[in-house]
mmCIF file of C-alpha atoms in Angstrom:
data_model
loop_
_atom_site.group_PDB
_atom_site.id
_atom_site.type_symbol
_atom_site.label_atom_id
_atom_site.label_comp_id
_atom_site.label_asym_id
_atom_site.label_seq_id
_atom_site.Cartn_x
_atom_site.Cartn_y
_atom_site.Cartn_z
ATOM 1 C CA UNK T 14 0.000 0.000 0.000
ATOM 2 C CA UNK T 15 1.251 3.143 -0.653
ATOM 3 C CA UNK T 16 0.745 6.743 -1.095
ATOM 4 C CA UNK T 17 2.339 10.206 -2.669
ATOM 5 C CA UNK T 18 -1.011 11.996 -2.596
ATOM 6 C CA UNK T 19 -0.880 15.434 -0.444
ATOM 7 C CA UNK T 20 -4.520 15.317 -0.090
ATOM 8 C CA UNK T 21 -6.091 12.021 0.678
ATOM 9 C CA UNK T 22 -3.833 9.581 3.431
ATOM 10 C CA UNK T 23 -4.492 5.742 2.691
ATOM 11 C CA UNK T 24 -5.486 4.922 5.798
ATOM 12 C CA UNK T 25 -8.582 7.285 5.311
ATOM 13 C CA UNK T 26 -9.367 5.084 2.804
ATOM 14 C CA UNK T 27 -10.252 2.350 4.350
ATOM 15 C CA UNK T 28 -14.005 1.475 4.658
ATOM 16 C CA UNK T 29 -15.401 4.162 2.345
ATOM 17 C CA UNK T 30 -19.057 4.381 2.105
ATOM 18 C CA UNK T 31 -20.951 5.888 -0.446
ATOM 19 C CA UNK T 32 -24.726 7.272 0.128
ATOM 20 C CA UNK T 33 -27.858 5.688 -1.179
ATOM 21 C CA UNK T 34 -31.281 6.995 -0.297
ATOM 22 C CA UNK T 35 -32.820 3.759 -1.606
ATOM 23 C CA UNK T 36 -31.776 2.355 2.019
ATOM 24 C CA UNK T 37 -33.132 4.955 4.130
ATOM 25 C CA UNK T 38 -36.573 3.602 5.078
ATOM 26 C CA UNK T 39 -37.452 4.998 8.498
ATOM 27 C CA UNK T 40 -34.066 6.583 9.263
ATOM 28 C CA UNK T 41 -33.112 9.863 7.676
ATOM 29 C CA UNK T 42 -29.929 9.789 5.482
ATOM 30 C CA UNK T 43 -28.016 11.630 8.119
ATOM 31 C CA UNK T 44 -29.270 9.519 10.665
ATOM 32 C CA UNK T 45 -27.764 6.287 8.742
ATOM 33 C CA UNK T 46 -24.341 8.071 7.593
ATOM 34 C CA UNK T 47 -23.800 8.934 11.444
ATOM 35 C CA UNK T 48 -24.666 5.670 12.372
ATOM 36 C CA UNK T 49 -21.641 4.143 9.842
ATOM 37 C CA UNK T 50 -19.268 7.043 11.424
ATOM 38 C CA UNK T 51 -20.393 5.744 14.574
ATOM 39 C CA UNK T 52 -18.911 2.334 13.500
ATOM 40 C CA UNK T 53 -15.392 2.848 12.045
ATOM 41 C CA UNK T 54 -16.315 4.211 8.521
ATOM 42 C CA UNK T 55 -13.517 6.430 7.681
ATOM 43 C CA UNK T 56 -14.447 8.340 4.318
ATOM 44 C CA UNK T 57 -17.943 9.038 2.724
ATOM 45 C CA UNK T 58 -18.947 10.197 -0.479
ATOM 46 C CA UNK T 59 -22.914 11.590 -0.921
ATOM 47 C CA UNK T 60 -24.166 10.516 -4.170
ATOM 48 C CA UNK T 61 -27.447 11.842 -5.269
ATOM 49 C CA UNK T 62 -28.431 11.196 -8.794
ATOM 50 C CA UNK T 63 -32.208 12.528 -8.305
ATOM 51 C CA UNK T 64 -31.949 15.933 -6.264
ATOM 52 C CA UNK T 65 -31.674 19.633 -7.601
ATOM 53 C CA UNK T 66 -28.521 21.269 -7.104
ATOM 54 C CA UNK T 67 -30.103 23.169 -4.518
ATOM 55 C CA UNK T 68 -31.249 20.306 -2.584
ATOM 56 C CA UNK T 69 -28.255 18.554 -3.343
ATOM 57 C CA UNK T 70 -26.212 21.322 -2.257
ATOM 58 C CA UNK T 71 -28.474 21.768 1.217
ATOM 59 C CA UNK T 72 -27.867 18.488 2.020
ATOM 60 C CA UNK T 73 -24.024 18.734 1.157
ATOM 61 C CA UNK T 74 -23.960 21.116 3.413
ATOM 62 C CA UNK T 75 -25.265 19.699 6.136
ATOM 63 C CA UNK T 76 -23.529 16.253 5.493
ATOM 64 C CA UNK T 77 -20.003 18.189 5.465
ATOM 65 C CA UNK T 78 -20.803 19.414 9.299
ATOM 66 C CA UNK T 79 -21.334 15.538 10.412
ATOM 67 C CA UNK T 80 -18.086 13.986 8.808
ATOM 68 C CA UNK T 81 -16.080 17.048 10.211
ATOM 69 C CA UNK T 82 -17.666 16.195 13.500
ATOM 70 C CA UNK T 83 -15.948 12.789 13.269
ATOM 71 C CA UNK T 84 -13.174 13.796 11.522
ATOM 72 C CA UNK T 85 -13.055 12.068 8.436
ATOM 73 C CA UNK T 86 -12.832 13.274 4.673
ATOM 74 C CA UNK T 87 -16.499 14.197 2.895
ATOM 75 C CA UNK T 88 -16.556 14.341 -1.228
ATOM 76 C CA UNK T 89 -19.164 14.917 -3.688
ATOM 77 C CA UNK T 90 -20.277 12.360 -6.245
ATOM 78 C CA UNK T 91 -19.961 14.047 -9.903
ATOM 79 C CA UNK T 92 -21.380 17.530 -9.014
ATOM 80 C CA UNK T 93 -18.013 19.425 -9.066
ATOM 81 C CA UNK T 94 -20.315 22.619 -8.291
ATOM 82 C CA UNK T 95 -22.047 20.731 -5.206
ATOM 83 C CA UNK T 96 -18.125 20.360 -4.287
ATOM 84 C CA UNK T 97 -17.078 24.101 -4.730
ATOM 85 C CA UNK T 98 -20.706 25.789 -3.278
ATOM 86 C CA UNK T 99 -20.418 23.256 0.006
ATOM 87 C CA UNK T 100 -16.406 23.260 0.455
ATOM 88 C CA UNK T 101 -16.500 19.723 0.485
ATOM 89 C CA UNK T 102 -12.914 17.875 1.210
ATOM 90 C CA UNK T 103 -13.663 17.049 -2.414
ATOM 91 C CA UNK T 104 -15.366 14.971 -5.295
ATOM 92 C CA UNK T 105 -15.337 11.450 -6.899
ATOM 93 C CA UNK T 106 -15.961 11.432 -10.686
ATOM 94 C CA UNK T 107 -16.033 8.990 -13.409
ATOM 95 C CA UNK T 108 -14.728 7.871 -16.535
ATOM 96 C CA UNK T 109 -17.743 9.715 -18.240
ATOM 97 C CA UNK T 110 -17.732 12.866 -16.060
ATOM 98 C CA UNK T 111 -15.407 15.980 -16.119
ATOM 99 C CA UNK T 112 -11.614 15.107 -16.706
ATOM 100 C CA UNK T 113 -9.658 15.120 -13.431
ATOM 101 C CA UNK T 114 -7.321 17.723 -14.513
ATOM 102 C CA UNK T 115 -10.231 19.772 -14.848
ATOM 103 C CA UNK T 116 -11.723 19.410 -11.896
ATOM 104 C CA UNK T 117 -8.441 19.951 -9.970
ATOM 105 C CA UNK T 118 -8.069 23.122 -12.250
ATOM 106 C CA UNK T 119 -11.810 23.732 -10.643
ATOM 107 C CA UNK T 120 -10.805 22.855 -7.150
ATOM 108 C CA UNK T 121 -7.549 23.920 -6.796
ATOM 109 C CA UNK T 122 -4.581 22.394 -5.258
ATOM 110 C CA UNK T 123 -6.026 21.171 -2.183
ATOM 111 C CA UNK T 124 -9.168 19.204 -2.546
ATOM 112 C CA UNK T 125 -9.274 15.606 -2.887
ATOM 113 C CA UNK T 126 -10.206 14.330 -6.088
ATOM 114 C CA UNK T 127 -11.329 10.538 -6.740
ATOM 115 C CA UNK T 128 -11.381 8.753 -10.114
ATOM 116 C CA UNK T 129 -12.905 5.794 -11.196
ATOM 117 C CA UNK T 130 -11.086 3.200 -13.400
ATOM 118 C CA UNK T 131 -11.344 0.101 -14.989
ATOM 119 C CA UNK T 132 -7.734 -0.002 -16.692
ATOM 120 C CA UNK T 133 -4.287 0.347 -16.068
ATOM 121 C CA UNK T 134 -4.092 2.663 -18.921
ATOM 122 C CA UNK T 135 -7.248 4.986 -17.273
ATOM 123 C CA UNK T 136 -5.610 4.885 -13.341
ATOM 124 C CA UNK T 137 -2.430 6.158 -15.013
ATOM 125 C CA UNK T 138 -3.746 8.914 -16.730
ATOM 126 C CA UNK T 139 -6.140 9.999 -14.033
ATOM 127 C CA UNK T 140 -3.242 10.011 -11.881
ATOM 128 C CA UNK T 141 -0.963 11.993 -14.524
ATOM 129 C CA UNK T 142 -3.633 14.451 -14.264
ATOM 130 C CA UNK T 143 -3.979 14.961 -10.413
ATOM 131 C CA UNK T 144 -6.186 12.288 -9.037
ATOM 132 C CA UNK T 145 -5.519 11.669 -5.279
ATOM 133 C CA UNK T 146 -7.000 8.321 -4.835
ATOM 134 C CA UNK T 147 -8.431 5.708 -7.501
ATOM 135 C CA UNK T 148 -12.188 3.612 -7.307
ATOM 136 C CA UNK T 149 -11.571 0.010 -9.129
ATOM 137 C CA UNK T 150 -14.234 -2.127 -10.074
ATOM 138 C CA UNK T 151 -16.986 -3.355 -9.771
ATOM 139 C CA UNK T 152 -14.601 -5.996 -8.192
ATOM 140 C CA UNK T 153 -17.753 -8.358 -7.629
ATOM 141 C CA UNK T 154 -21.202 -8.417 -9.424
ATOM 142 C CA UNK T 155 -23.323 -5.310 -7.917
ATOM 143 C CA UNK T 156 -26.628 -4.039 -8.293
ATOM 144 C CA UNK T 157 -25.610 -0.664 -7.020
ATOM 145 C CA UNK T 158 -24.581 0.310 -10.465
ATOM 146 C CA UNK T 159 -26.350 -0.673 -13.579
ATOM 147 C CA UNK T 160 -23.849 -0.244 -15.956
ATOM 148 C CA UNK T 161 -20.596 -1.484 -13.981
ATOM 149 C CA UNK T 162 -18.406 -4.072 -15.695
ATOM 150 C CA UNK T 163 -16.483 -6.133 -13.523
ATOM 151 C CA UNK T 164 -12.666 -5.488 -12.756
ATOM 152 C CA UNK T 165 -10.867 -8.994 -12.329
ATOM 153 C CA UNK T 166 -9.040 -9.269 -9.483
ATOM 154 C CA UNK T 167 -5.889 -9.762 -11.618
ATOM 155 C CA UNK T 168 -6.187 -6.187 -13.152
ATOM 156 C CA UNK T 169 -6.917 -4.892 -9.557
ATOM 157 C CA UNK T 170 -3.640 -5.987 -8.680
ATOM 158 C CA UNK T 171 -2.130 -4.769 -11.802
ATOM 159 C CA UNK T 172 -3.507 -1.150 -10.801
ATOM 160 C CA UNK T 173 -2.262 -0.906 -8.021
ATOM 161 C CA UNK T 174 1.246 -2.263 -8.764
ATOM 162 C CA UNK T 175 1.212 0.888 -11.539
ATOM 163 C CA UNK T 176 0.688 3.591 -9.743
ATOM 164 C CA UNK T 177 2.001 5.485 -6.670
ATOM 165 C CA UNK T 178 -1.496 6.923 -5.295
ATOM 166 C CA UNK T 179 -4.286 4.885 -3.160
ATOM 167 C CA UNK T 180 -6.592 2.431 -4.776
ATOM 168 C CA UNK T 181 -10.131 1.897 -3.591
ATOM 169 C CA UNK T 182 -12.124 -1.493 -4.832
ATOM 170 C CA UNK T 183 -15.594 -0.887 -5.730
ATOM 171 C CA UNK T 184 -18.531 -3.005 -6.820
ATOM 172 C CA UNK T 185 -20.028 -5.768 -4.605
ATOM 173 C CA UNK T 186 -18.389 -6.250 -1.997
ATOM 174 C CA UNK T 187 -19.771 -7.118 1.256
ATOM 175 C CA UNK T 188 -18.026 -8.299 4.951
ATOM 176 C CA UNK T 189 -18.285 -12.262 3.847
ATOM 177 C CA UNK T 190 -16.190 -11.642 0.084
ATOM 178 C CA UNK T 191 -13.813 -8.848 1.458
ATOM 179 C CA UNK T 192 -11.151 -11.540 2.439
ATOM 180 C CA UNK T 193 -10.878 -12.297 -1.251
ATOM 181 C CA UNK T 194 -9.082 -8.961 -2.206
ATOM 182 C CA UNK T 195 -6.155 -9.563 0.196
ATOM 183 C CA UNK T 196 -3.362 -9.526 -1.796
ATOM 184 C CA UNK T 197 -4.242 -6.977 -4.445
ATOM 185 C CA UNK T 198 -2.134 -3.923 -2.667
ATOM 186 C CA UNK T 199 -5.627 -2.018 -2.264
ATOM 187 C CA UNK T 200 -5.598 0.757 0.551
ATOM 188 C CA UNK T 201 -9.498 0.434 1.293
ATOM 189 C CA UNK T 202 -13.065 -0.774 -0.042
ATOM 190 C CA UNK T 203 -16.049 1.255 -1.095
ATOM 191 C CA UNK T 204 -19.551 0.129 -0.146
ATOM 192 C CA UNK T 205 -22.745 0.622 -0.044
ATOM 193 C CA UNK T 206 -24.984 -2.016 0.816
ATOM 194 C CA UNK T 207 -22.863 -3.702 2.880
ATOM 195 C CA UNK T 208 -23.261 -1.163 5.436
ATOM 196 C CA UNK T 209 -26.686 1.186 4.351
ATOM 197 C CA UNK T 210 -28.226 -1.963 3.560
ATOM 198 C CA UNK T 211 -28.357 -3.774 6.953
ATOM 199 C CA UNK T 212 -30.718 -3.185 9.465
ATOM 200 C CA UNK T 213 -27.935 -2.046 12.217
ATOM 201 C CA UNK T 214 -25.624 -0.145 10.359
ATOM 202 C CA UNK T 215 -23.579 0.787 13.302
ATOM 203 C CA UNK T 216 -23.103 -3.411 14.036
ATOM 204 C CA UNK T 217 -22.623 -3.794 10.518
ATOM 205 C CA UNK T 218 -19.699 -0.943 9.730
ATOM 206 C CA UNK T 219 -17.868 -2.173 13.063
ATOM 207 C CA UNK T 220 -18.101 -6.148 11.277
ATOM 208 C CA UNK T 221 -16.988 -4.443 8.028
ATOM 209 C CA UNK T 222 -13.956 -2.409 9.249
ATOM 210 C CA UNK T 223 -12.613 -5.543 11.403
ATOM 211 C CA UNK T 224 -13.530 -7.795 7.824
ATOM 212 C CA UNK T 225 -11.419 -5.418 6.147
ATOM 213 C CA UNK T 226 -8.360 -4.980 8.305
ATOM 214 C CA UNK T 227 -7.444 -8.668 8.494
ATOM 215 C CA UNK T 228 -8.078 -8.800 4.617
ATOM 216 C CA UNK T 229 -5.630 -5.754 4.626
ATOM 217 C CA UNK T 230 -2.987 -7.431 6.842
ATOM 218 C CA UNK T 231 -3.521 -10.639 5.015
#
C-alpha cells in the first residue's frame, strides 16, 4: 500500500461508504451516515443522482458538518459545483464525467479528487492528471450500479502495482467476500450495501472495518 497523494492519506481510505437513499426507510440519510461514522467508517462520499442542485447542495452542506464532526474526509459524487458551493474535502468522478485535470483546475490544489477506473491505462492517466485516490471495479457483481463491468481481481492488482497513489475497490463487496481482495495492494473498499443496507448499520460498519483490516494485513 502506498501513497504520494498530499490530499487524501491511505489509511482514510479504508471502509469508504458511499450514500444511497434507496436504504433509508425509516431513518433519515443523516441519521444512517452517522450511524456508519459511529462504527469505524472512515471516508464518505454523498451521491445523489435525483436531487436539484439546490437540494443537493443543502444536504451537502449539512452532510459536510457531520463527517467534520468525526473527523473524516467528505466528497461529492460528480457535481463538481455541489463540491465548490459546500467546500467539500472534495469529489469522486467517473470515466464519463469531467476530466480530473479539470476538476483539480476547478478545485484547486487542495481538494481531494477521486477517479474511477477500470484499466491500467485509465488509473495512469487519471493520476498523470492529479487524481488523489483511484475507485476500481466493480470488483464483484453489484446491483448498485447498472452499468458497472467487472474489474478482475488480476487487473486490480495490476492497478495498483502501476501507480504510486491509493486504490479503492468498488462493486459488490460485502463483509463475507472482502477476504478475497487480500493480496491486491488495495488501501481500502467502497460500499454501499454492505453497510446502508443492513438493518444495524452501526453493528454492521464495526463487522466491516474488522472484515477489512485482516483482509488488509492478510
Amino acid at each position: 500500500m502506498k501513497s504520494v497523494s498530499k490530499n487524501c492519506k491511505a489509511e482514510s481510505l479504508k471502509v469508504y461508504a458511499v450514500t444511497d437513499r434507496h436504504w433509508t426507510g425509516e431513518q433519515t440519510l443523516m441519521e444512517q451516515v452517522e450511524l456508519a461514522l459511529q462504527g469505524g467508517a472512515t471516508f464518505v462520499q454523498l451521491r445523489e443522482k435525483h436531487l436539484s442542485d439546490e437540494e443537493f447542495l443543502a444536504e451537502a452542506i449539512e452532510m459536510k458538518v457531520l463527517c467534520a464532526k468525526y473527523n473524516v474526509p467528505f466528497v461529492i459524487n460528480d457535481n463538481v459545483q455541489v463540491a465548490i458551493d459546500c467546500d467539500a474535502d472534495g469529489v469522486h468522478v467517473g470515466q464519463s464525467d469531467m476530466e480530473a485535470g479539470n476538476v483539480r483546475t476547478a478545485l484547486g490544489p487542495d481538494k481531494i479528487i477521486g477517479v474511477s477506473a477500470q484499466t491500467v491505462e485509465q488509473a495512469l492517466l487519471a493520476q498523470e492528471r492529479g487524481a488523489d485516490y483511484l475507485g476500481v471495479g466493480a470488483v464483484f457483481p453489484t446491483g448498485s450500479k447498472d452499468d458497472a463491468d467487472e474489474v478482475g481481481h488480476d487487473v486490480l492488482k495490476e492497478i495498483c502495482e502501476a501507480v504510486e497513489i491509493p486504490v479503492v475497490a468498488i462493486g459488490g463487496i460485502t463483509r463475507d467476500n472482502v477476504i478475497e481482495l487480500a493480496g491486491t495492494g488495495i488501501d481500502g473498499i467502497s460500499v454501499i450495501s454492505a453497510i446502508f443496507g443492513k438493518p444495524d448499520i452501526k453493528a454492521a460498519t464495526e463487522d466491516l472495518v474488522a472484515q477489512t483490516e485482516t483482509m488488509l494485513k492478510a
